[in-house]
C-alpha cells in the first residue's frame, strides 16, 4: 500500500491555481497507465490528473456523487523502527460520518451560486458521476514525496496531517471514465483515529478544500 501511494504522489506535482490546466494532446501525450484515452493534465489543481481530451466537459452541469469509499486506509504509525504503515480499520459509524461530511462539503462547493446542480439519481441531461476513495492518512504531516525536494512539490512535514484521495469522473450515461486524479490535502487539525470527534473536524477541513478545488476547476471549464 505504501509503495502504491508513493508512486501515485511521485508522478505529479501541484502548480499554481492561477495557471489554467491543459490536457496533453497528440502522440506524445503522457497517458494514464492502461488507458488509451486519458491524457495527463498539465498545471492540474490536483497533484496529478488525467482526462480525455476529446470530451467537452462544459456539457456537464449536473453531478451525482457516489458514497466516499473508505474500506482500506493506510495510516502512518510511530514505533521503535520509525514510521511505518498500518491500516486504519474504521467502524461503520465512522465511515458513515466521513461519507456524510464529504457529501455535504462537495454539495456546498458545487451548488453555490446556482450554476450547477447535485442530483441523487442520474438526470436526462449530461451528468457526471464523481467517485472518490480516501487511501491514506498521515496524522503527523509526514512528507509523502520523499527523497530530495523538487521545486513545486508539496511539503507537509510541518503540518498536522495529510489525507490522500483518488478519484474518477464518469459520464453517467455512457458509464465511461473520462477523468482520474490523485491528490493529497493538508489539514490544520490533528487526525487521531482514537478520537473520532477530532478526526471529524480534520476531515471536514480537508473535504472542504477538495470541494473548493473542484468548484474552481468546474468554473475554469465553463469559462472557456
mmCIF file of C-alpha atoms in Angstrom:
data_model
loop_
_atom_site.group_PDB
_atom_site.id
_atom_site.type_symbol
_atom_site.label_atom_id
_atom_site.label_comp_id
_atom_site.label_asym_id
_atom_site.label_seq_id
_atom_site.Cartn_x
_atom_site.Cartn_y
_atom_site.Cartn_z
ATOM 1 C CA UNK A 1 0.000 0.000 0.000
ATOM 2 C CA UNK A 2 2.762 2.451 0.923
ATOM 3 C CA UNK A 3 4.611 1.820 -2.332
ATOM 4 C CA UNK A 4 1.418 2.337 -4.327
ATOM 5 C CA UNK A 5 0.741 5.690 -2.671
ATOM 6 C CA UNK A 6 4.315 6.886 -3.133
ATOM 7 C CA UNK A 7 4.139 6.021 -6.844
ATOM 8 C CA UNK A 8 0.876 7.939 -7.261
ATOM 9 C CA UNK A 9 2.156 11.013 -5.462
ATOM 10 C CA UNK A 10 5.598 10.989 -7.044
ATOM 11 C CA UNK A 11 4.302 11.239 -10.614
ATOM 12 C CA UNK A 12 2.631 14.585 -10.067
ATOM 13 C CA UNK A 13 3.207 17.956 -8.501
ATOM 14 C CA UNK A 14 0.842 20.788 -7.816
ATOM 15 C CA UNK A 15 1.221 24.122 -9.598
ATOM 16 C CA UNK A 16 -0.480 27.442 -9.028
ATOM 17 C CA UNK A 17 -4.248 27.544 -9.478
ATOM 18 C CA UNK A 18 -3.771 30.735 -11.483
ATOM 19 C CA UNK A 19 -2.340 28.678 -14.347
ATOM 20 C CA UNK A 20 -5.073 27.168 -16.499
ATOM 21 C CA UNK A 21 -4.894 23.349 -16.629
ATOM 22 C CA UNK A 22 -4.451 21.884 -20.106
ATOM 23 C CA UNK A 23 -4.935 18.294 -21.237
ATOM 24 C CA UNK A 24 -1.960 16.986 -23.196
ATOM 25 C CA UNK A 25 -2.739 16.055 -26.789
ATOM 26 C CA UNK A 26 -1.088 14.210 -29.638
ATOM 27 C CA UNK A 27 1.030 11.088 -29.879
ATOM 28 C CA UNK A 28 3.486 12.369 -27.282
ATOM 29 C CA UNK A 29 0.863 12.793 -24.556
ATOM 30 C CA UNK A 30 1.505 11.009 -21.263
ATOM 31 C CA UNK A 31 -1.330 8.562 -20.676
ATOM 32 C CA UNK A 32 -2.841 7.036 -17.589
ATOM 33 C CA UNK A 33 -1.437 3.511 -17.114
ATOM 34 C CA UNK A 34 -3.544 1.011 -19.016
ATOM 35 C CA UNK A 35 -5.647 3.672 -20.735
ATOM 36 C CA UNK A 36 -5.552 4.848 -24.332
ATOM 37 C CA UNK A 37 -7.774 7.903 -23.937
ATOM 38 C CA UNK A 38 -6.863 9.548 -20.626
ATOM 39 C CA UNK A 39 -4.024 12.035 -21.058
ATOM 40 C CA UNK A 40 -2.024 13.877 -18.419
ATOM 41 C CA UNK A 41 -3.396 17.264 -17.364
ATOM 42 C CA UNK A 42 -0.637 19.875 -17.167
ATOM 43 C CA UNK A 43 -0.927 22.512 -14.428
ATOM 44 C CA UNK A 44 -3.556 20.417 -12.674
ATOM 45 C CA UNK A 45 -5.030 21.674 -9.428
ATOM 46 C CA UNK A 46 -4.662 18.112 -8.137
ATOM 47 C CA UNK A 47 -1.265 16.510 -7.573
ATOM 48 C CA UNK A 48 -1.804 14.500 -10.731
ATOM 49 C CA UNK A 49 -4.753 14.260 -13.099
ATOM 50 C CA UNK A 50 -5.625 12.607 -16.395
ATOM 51 C CA UNK A 51 -8.578 13.398 -18.660
ATOM 52 C CA UNK A 52 -9.991 12.557 -22.073
ATOM 53 C CA UNK A 53 -9.072 15.434 -24.423
ATOM 54 C CA UNK A 54 -11.968 14.667 -26.774
ATOM 55 C CA UNK A 55 -14.650 15.165 -24.113
ATOM 56 C CA UNK A 56 -16.459 18.504 -23.847
ATOM 57 C CA UNK A 57 -16.550 18.858 -20.070
ATOM 58 C CA UNK A 58 -18.534 22.100 -20.327
ATOM 59 C CA UNK A 59 -21.614 19.987 -21.244
ATOM 60 C CA UNK A 60 -21.913 18.837 -17.654
ATOM 61 C CA UNK A 61 -23.833 20.947 -15.176
ATOM 62 C CA UNK A 62 -25.359 18.135 -13.158
ATOM 63 C CA UNK A 63 -23.375 15.950 -10.741
ATOM 64 C CA UNK A 64 -24.040 12.736 -8.868
ATOM 65 C CA UNK A 65 -21.604 11.977 -6.047
ATOM 66 C CA UNK A 66 -21.266 8.345 -5.049
ATOM 67 C CA UNK A 67 -20.557 7.427 -1.390
ATOM 68 C CA UNK A 68 -16.941 8.039 -0.426
ATOM 69 C CA UNK A 69 -15.061 4.718 -0.402
ATOM 70 C CA UNK A 70 -13.296 4.149 2.916
ATOM 71 C CA UNK A 71 -12.644 0.420 3.113
ATOM 72 C CA UNK A 72 -8.826 0.412 3.120
ATOM 73 C CA UNK A 73 -6.962 3.426 4.522
ATOM 74 C CA UNK A 74 -3.211 3.423 5.035
ATOM 75 C CA UNK A 75 -2.113 5.140 8.232
ATOM 76 C CA UNK A 76 1.344 6.152 9.437
ATOM 77 C CA UNK A 77 2.252 4.970 12.902
ATOM 78 C CA UNK A 78 5.251 5.530 15.143
ATOM 79 C CA UNK A 79 7.238 2.739 16.739
ATOM 80 C CA UNK A 80 10.831 1.916 17.636
ATOM 81 C CA UNK A 81 11.695 1.460 13.984
ATOM 82 C CA UNK A 82 10.365 4.864 12.956
ATOM 83 C CA UNK A 83 7.344 5.481 10.777
ATOM 84 C CA UNK A 84 5.522 2.513 9.326
ATOM 85 C CA UNK A 85 2.247 1.918 7.550
ATOM 86 C CA UNK A 86 -0.738 0.266 9.148
ATOM 87 C CA UNK A 87 -4.398 0.006 8.187
ATOM 88 C CA UNK A 88 -6.999 2.259 9.745
ATOM 89 C CA UNK A 89 -9.991 -0.001 10.279
ATOM 90 C CA UNK A 90 -12.922 2.380 10.526
ATOM 91 C CA UNK A 91 -16.093 1.374 12.302
ATOM 92 C CA UNK A 92 -19.307 1.613 10.286
ATOM 93 C CA UNK A 93 -20.323 4.713 12.237
ATOM 94 C CA UNK A 94 -17.037 6.417 11.367
ATOM 95 C CA UNK A 95 -17.430 5.552 7.687
ATOM 96 C CA UNK A 96 -20.955 6.904 7.662
ATOM 97 C CA UNK A 97 -19.870 10.131 9.348
ATOM 98 C CA UNK A 98 -16.989 10.734 6.944
ATOM 99 C CA UNK A 99 -19.228 9.969 3.960
ATOM 100 C CA UNK A 100 -21.829 12.455 5.149
ATOM 101 C CA UNK A 101 -19.188 15.141 5.719
ATOM 102 C CA UNK A 102 -17.681 14.530 2.286
ATOM 103 C CA UNK A 103 -21.034 14.686 0.519
ATOM 104 C CA UNK A 104 -22.056 17.808 2.414
ATOM 105 C CA UNK A 105 -18.869 19.700 1.561
ATOM 106 C CA UNK A 106 -18.865 18.649 -2.097
ATOM 107 C CA UNK A 107 -22.526 19.601 -2.409
ATOM 108 C CA UNK A 108 -21.895 23.057 -0.943
ATOM 109 C CA UNK A 109 -18.963 23.578 -3.304
ATOM 110 C CA UNK A 110 -20.892 22.575 -6.418
ATOM 111 C CA UNK A 111 -24.272 24.222 -5.880
ATOM 112 C CA UNK A 112 -23.164 27.602 -4.519
ATOM 113 C CA UNK A 113 -24.328 30.334 -6.870
ATOM 114 C CA UNK A 114 -26.904 28.117 -8.555
ATOM 115 C CA UNK A 115 -24.938 27.429 -11.763
ATOM 116 C CA UNK A 116 -24.677 23.666 -11.198
ATOM 117 C CA UNK A 117 -26.825 21.036 -9.539
ATOM 118 C CA UNK A 118 -26.340 17.944 -7.413
ATOM 119 C CA UNK A 119 -28.671 15.045 -8.070
ATOM 120 C CA UNK A 120 -29.406 11.819 -6.217
ATOM 121 C CA UNK A 121 -30.207 9.999 -9.462
ATOM 122 C CA UNK A 122 -28.820 10.299 -12.988
ATOM 123 C CA UNK A 123 -30.533 13.055 -14.932
ATOM 124 C CA UNK A 124 -31.609 13.129 -18.601
ATOM 125 C CA UNK A 125 -29.178 15.991 -19.174
ATOM 126 C CA UNK A 126 -25.407 15.334 -19.317
ATOM 127 C CA UNK A 127 -24.425 14.189 -15.838
ATOM 128 C CA UNK A 128 -21.087 13.437 -14.219
ATOM 129 C CA UNK A 129 -20.572 10.746 -11.614
ATOM 130 C CA UNK A 130 -17.899 11.643 -9.063
ATOM 131 C CA UNK A 131 -16.333 8.607 -7.372
ATOM 132 C CA UNK A 132 -13.681 9.096 -4.697
ATOM 133 C CA UNK A 133 -11.747 6.984 -2.227
ATOM 134 C CA UNK A 134 -9.587 8.005 0.718
ATOM 135 C CA UNK A 135 -6.500 5.807 0.503
ATOM 136 C CA UNK A 136 -4.113 7.222 3.102
ATOM 137 C CA UNK A 137 -3.982 9.391 6.211
ATOM 138 C CA UNK A 138 -0.764 10.809 7.600
ATOM 139 C CA UNK A 139 -1.649 12.216 11.035
ATOM 140 C CA UNK A 140 1.769 13.758 11.701
ATOM 141 C CA UNK A 141 2.158 15.508 8.348
ATOM 142 C CA UNK A 142 4.864 13.173 7.055
ATOM 143 C CA UNK A 143 6.224 14.184 3.648
ATOM 144 C CA UNK A 144 4.573 11.875 1.104
ATOM 145 C CA UNK A 145 7.008 12.556 -1.721
ATOM 146 C CA UNK A 146 10.224 11.515 -0.021
ATOM 147 C CA UNK A 147 13.751 11.984 -1.296
ATOM 148 C CA UNK A 148 15.222 15.315 -2.289
ATOM 149 C CA UNK A 149 12.595 18.085 -2.558
ATOM 150 C CA UNK A 150 11.915 19.412 -6.045
ATOM 151 C CA UNK A 151 10.627 22.894 -6.764
ATOM 152 C CA UNK A 152 6.845 22.835 -6.856
ATOM 153 C CA UNK A 153 6.347 19.724 -4.732
ATOM 154 C CA UNK A 154 4.059 19.998 -1.744
ATOM 155 C CA UNK A 155 5.840 19.560 1.570
ATOM 156 C CA UNK A 156 3.821 18.541 4.598
ATOM 157 C CA UNK A 157 6.430 17.896 7.278
ATOM 158 C CA UNK A 158 5.416 20.842 9.497
ATOM 159 C CA UNK A 159 1.674 20.348 9.287
ATOM 160 C CA UNK A 160 -0.789 18.474 11.439
ATOM 161 C CA UNK A 161 -1.911 15.942 8.881
ATOM 162 C CA UNK A 162 -2.340 14.923 5.273
ATOM 163 C CA UNK A 163 -5.143 12.983 3.592
ATOM 164 C CA UNK A 164 -4.704 11.364 0.175
ATOM 165 C CA UNK A 165 -7.614 10.725 -2.160
ATOM 166 C CA UNK A 166 -8.018 9.069 -5.538
ATOM 167 C CA UNK A 167 -10.994 9.831 -7.729
ATOM 168 C CA UNK A 168 -12.633 9.381 -11.085
ATOM 169 C CA UNK A 169 -15.221 11.220 -13.145
ATOM 170 C CA UNK A 170 -17.559 9.078 -15.228
ATOM 171 C CA UNK A 171 -20.123 10.045 -17.834
ATOM 172 C CA UNK A 172 -23.307 8.858 -16.157
ATOM 173 C CA UNK A 173 -24.984 7.752 -19.387
ATOM 174 C CA UNK A 174 -22.156 6.012 -21.227
ATOM 175 C CA UNK A 175 -20.543 4.724 -17.989
ATOM 176 C CA UNK A 176 -17.175 5.805 -19.420
ATOM 177 C CA UNK A 177 -14.445 7.139 -17.138
ATOM 178 C CA UNK A 178 -13.379 10.490 -18.585
ATOM 179 C CA UNK A 179 -11.006 11.721 -15.874
ATOM 180 C CA UNK A 180 -8.942 10.422 -12.970
ATOM 181 C CA UNK A 181 -6.958 12.206 -10.281
ATOM 182 C CA UNK A 182 -4.821 11.707 -7.195
ATOM 183 C CA UNK A 183 -4.391 14.449 -4.638
ATOM 184 C CA UNK A 184 -3.178 14.962 -1.078
ATOM 185 C CA UNK A 185 -4.507 17.724 1.107
ATOM 186 C CA UNK A 186 -3.226 19.109 4.371
ATOM 187 C CA UNK A 187 -5.374 19.785 7.387
ATOM 188 C CA UNK A 188 -4.756 22.312 10.127
ATOM 189 C CA UNK A 189 -6.235 19.919 12.659
ATOM 190 C CA UNK A 190 -4.976 16.733 14.227
ATOM 191 C CA UNK A 191 -6.166 13.419 12.794
ATOM 192 C CA UNK A 192 -6.496 10.919 15.608
ATOM 193 C CA UNK A 193 -8.113 7.521 14.918
ATOM 194 C CA UNK A 194 -8.618 7.171 18.659
ATOM 195 C CA UNK A 195 -10.610 10.409 18.803
ATOM 196 C CA UNK A 196 -13.410 10.391 16.195
ATOM 197 C CA UNK A 197 -14.704 13.882 17.059
ATOM 198 C CA UNK A 198 -11.288 15.443 16.486
ATOM 199 C CA UNK A 199 -10.852 13.483 13.248
ATOM 200 C CA UNK A 200 -14.268 14.666 12.047
ATOM 201 C CA UNK A 201 -13.095 18.277 12.262
ATOM 202 C CA UNK A 202 -9.901 17.475 10.381
ATOM 203 C CA UNK A 203 -11.715 15.564 7.657
ATOM 204 C CA UNK A 204 -14.244 18.363 7.166
ATOM 205 C CA UNK A 205 -11.350 20.774 6.733
ATOM 206 C CA UNK A 206 -9.808 18.518 4.072
ATOM 207 C CA UNK A 207 -13.069 17.771 2.258
ATOM 208 C CA UNK A 208 -13.935 21.469 2.167
ATOM 209 C CA UNK A 209 -10.611 22.162 0.489
ATOM 210 C CA UNK A 210 -11.278 19.476 -2.141
ATOM 211 C CA UNK A 211 -14.757 20.878 -2.750
ATOM 212 C CA UNK A 212 -13.253 24.315 -3.336
ATOM 213 C CA UNK A 213 -10.717 22.911 -5.812
ATOM 214 C CA UNK A 214 -13.468 21.019 -7.641
ATOM 215 C CA UNK A 215 -15.565 24.162 -7.984
ATOM 216 C CA UNK A 216 -12.562 26.148 -9.235
ATOM 217 C CA UNK A 217 -11.931 23.529 -11.914
ATOM 218 C CA UNK A 218 -15.606 23.365 -12.929
ATOM 219 C CA UNK A 219 -15.696 27.144 -13.309
ATOM 220 C CA UNK A 220 -12.484 27.097 -15.356
ATOM 221 C CA UNK A 221 -14.002 24.594 -17.781
ATOM 222 C CA UNK A 222 -17.226 26.540 -18.215
ATOM 223 C CA UNK A 223 -15.407 29.855 -18.612
ATOM 224 C CA UNK A 224 -13.751 28.755 -21.853
#
